[in-house]
Structure formats: structure tokens, C-alpha cells
Amino acid sequence: QCNRATANPPHTLPLHVAAVNANLPMVQLLVQFGADPLKPDYSAARCCAVDFGIVRGHLSVTCVLEEAALTAEDQSTTNLRA
């Protein structure tokens, strides 16, 4: 569970940095190449890229990340059923 109050960007993955900085082209590129929008960071806060987009109020970035997260969850569910 993410503690958004203590989110600490220096302990993050490239996708998290792109989300924090509202770098939409980089977010899209990283997601396209398989970056996991739900993977938590390495800090005690345990936030994912979606959380960073929400905390910073970057709506377009958050939408891309949430869509990618839903797609990943759908694929995961499909693979479990197969």
C-alpha cells in the first residue's frame, strides 16, 4: 500500500521519474516497452507510477498509466484462465 504522504522520488524507477515530471512522451515510451505502472518504488512509501501521477496532479500521465495498468491486469487474468 502506497503512503503518498512520504513518497520519495529519488528511490524510484524510470517510469516513476517520468510520471513525477509529467513527461508524457517518456511515460508512453516506457509503457510501450513493458514498464509496469503498478510496480512499487524502492522507498518505504511503496508507491507505483500511477500514485506519483496522482500525487503530482498530472492528469494526462495518470490516464496513460491507469490504462496500461488495466491492460496489464486484463492480460494477467486472461493468462490465469488459459
PDB file of C-alpha atoms in Angstrom:
ATOM      1  CA  GLN A   1       0.000   0.000   0.000  1.00  0.00           C
ATOM      2  CA  CYS A   2       1.405   3.375  -1.035  1.00  0.00           C
ATOM      3  CA  ASN A   3       1.955   6.052   1.558  1.00  0.00           C
ATOM      4  CA  ARG A   4       1.609   9.041  -0.765  1.00  0.00           C
ATOM      5  CA  ALA A   5       2.489  11.465   2.024  1.00  0.00           C
ATOM      6  CA  THR A   6       6.027  10.059   2.200  1.00  0.00           C
ATOM      7  CA  ALA A   7       6.605   9.358  -1.498  1.00  0.00           C
ATOM      8  CA  ASN A   8      10.279   9.909  -2.207  1.00  0.00           C
ATOM      9  CA  PRO A   9      11.101  10.241  -5.933  1.00  0.00           C
ATOM     10  CA  PRO A  10      14.888   9.635  -5.562  1.00  0.00           C
ATOM     11  CA  HIS A  11      14.133   5.956  -4.860  1.00  0.00           C
ATOM     12  CA  THR A  12      12.068   5.419  -7.963  1.00  0.00           C
ATOM     13  CA  LEU A  13      12.197   3.618 -11.278  1.00  0.00           C
ATOM     14  CA  PRO A  14      12.449   5.425 -14.650  1.00  0.00           C
ATOM     15  CA  LEU A  15       8.682   5.275 -15.146  1.00  0.00           C
ATOM     16  CA  HIS A  16       8.174   6.893 -11.752  1.00  0.00           C
ATOM     17  CA  VAL A  17      10.570   9.716 -12.620  1.00  0.00           C
ATOM     18  CA  ALA A  18       8.735  10.320 -15.902  1.00  0.00           C
ATOM     19  CA  ALA A  19       5.389  10.365 -14.054  1.00  0.00           C
ATOM     20  CA  VAL A  20       6.619  12.775 -11.378  1.00  0.00           C
ATOM     21  CA  ASN A  21       7.945  15.134 -14.053  1.00  0.00           C
ATOM     22  CA  ALA A  22       4.831  14.859 -16.263  1.00  0.00           C
ATOM     23  CA  ASN A  23       6.979  13.624 -19.147  1.00  0.00           C
ATOM     24  CA  LEU A  24       4.110  12.147 -21.150  1.00  0.00           C
ATOM     25  CA  PRO A  25       6.182  11.053 -24.197  1.00  0.00           C
ATOM     26  CA  MET A  26       8.608   9.187 -21.920  1.00  0.00           C
ATOM     27  CA  VAL A  27       5.743   7.602 -19.945  1.00  0.00           C
ATOM     28  CA  GLN A  28       4.195   6.399 -23.195  1.00  0.00           C
ATOM     29  CA  LEU A  29       7.518   5.053 -24.463  1.00  0.00           C
ATOM     30  CA  LEU A  30       8.337   3.211 -21.244  1.00  0.00           C
ATOM     31  CA  VAL A  31       4.846   1.679 -21.063  1.00  0.00           C
ATOM     32  CA  GLN A  32       5.065   0.667 -24.727  1.00  0.00           C
ATOM     33  CA  PHE A  33       8.264  -1.219 -23.946  1.00  0.00           C
ATOM     34  CA  GLY A  34       6.797  -3.001 -20.957  1.00  0.00           C
ATOM     35  CA  ALA A  35       7.365  -0.816 -17.905  1.00  0.00           C
ATOM     36  CA  ASP A  36       4.953  -1.882 -15.164  1.00  0.00           C
ATOM     37  CA  PRO A  37       2.841   1.071 -13.958  1.00  0.00           C
ATOM     38  CA  LEU A  38       1.925  -0.852 -10.809  1.00  0.00           C
ATOM     39  CA  LYS A  39       5.444  -1.794  -9.719  1.00  0.00           C
ATOM     40  CA  PRO A  40       6.182  -0.090  -6.389  1.00  0.00           C
ATOM     41  CA  ASP A  41       9.210   2.092  -5.818  1.00  0.00           C
ATOM     42  CA  TYR A  42      12.101   1.173  -3.570  1.00  0.00           C
ATOM     43  CA  SER A  43      11.346   3.649  -0.802  1.00  0.00           C
ATOM     44  CA  ALA A  44       9.415   2.952   2.360  1.00  0.00           C
ATOM     45  CA  ALA A  45       6.411   4.649   0.736  1.00  0.00           C
ATOM     46  CA  ARG A  46       5.998   1.761  -1.782  1.00  0.00           C
ATOM     47  CA  CYS A  47       4.288   3.955  -4.402  1.00  0.00           C
ATOM     48  CA  CYS A  48       3.772   2.984  -8.017  1.00  0.00           C
ATOM     49  CA  ALA A  49       3.927   5.243 -11.079  1.00  0.00           C
ATOM     50  CA  VAL A  50       0.145   5.709 -11.029  1.00  0.00           C
ATOM     51  CA  ASP A  51       0.423   7.045  -7.465  1.00  0.00           C
ATOM     52  CA  PHE A  52       3.114   9.526  -8.484  1.00  0.00           C
ATOM     53  CA  GLY A  53       0.959  10.799 -11.346  1.00  0.00           C
ATOM     54  CA  ILE A  54      -1.983  11.264  -8.982  1.00  0.00           C
ATOM     55  CA  VAL A  55       0.073  12.952  -6.248  1.00  0.00           C
ATOM     56  CA  ARG A  56       1.529  15.444  -8.702  1.00  0.00           C
ATOM     57  CA  GLY A  57      -1.837  16.086 -10.383  1.00  0.00           C
ATOM     58  CA  HIS A  58      -0.641  15.103 -13.854  1.00  0.00           C
ATOM     59  CA  LEU A  59      -3.943  14.043 -15.385  1.00  0.00           C
ATOM     60  CA  SER A  60      -2.710  13.015 -18.852  1.00  0.00           C
ATOM     61  CA  VAL A  61       0.140  10.968 -17.367  1.00  0.00           C
ATOM     62  CA  THR A  62      -2.173   9.355 -14.818  1.00  0.00           C
ATOM     63  CA  CYS A  63      -4.671   8.392 -17.541  1.00  0.00           C
ATOM     64  CA  VAL A  64      -1.969   6.680 -19.630  1.00  0.00           C
ATOM     65  CA  LEU A  65      -0.660   4.837 -16.575  1.00  0.00           C
ATOM     66  CA  GLU A  66      -4.107   3.730 -15.398  1.00  0.00           C
ATOM     67  CA  GLU A  67      -4.975   2.450 -18.870  1.00  0.00           C
ATOM     68  CA  ALA A  68      -1.705   0.499 -19.001  1.00  0.00           C
ATOM     69  CA  ALA A  69      -2.376  -0.913 -15.537  1.00  0.00           C
ATOM     70  CA  LEU A  70      -5.860  -2.072 -16.546  1.00  0.00           C
ATOM     71  CA  THR A  71      -4.468  -3.671 -19.703  1.00  0.00           C
ATOM     72  CA  ALA A  72      -1.816  -5.495 -17.676  1.00  0.00           C
ATOM     73  CA  GLU A  73      -4.423  -6.721 -15.190  1.00  0.00           C
ATOM     74  CA  ASP A  74      -6.660  -7.943 -18.027  1.00  0.00           C
ATOM     75  CA  GLN A  75      -3.764  -9.853 -19.605  1.00  0.00           C
ATOM     76  CA  SER A  76      -2.851 -11.341 -16.257  1.00  0.00           C
ATOM     77  CA  THR A  77      -6.413 -12.539 -15.686  1.00  0.00           C
ATOM     78  CA  THR A  78      -6.596 -13.984 -19.200  1.00  0.00           C
ATOM     79  CA  ASN A  79      -3.331 -15.872 -18.683  1.00  0.00           C
ATOM     80  CA  LEU A  80      -4.609 -17.366 -15.437  1.00  0.00           C
ATOM     81  CA  ARG A  81      -7.731 -18.687 -17.166  1.00  0.00           C
ATOM     82  CA  ALA A  82      -5.811 -20.261 -20.050  1.00  0.00           C
TER      83      ALA A  82
END
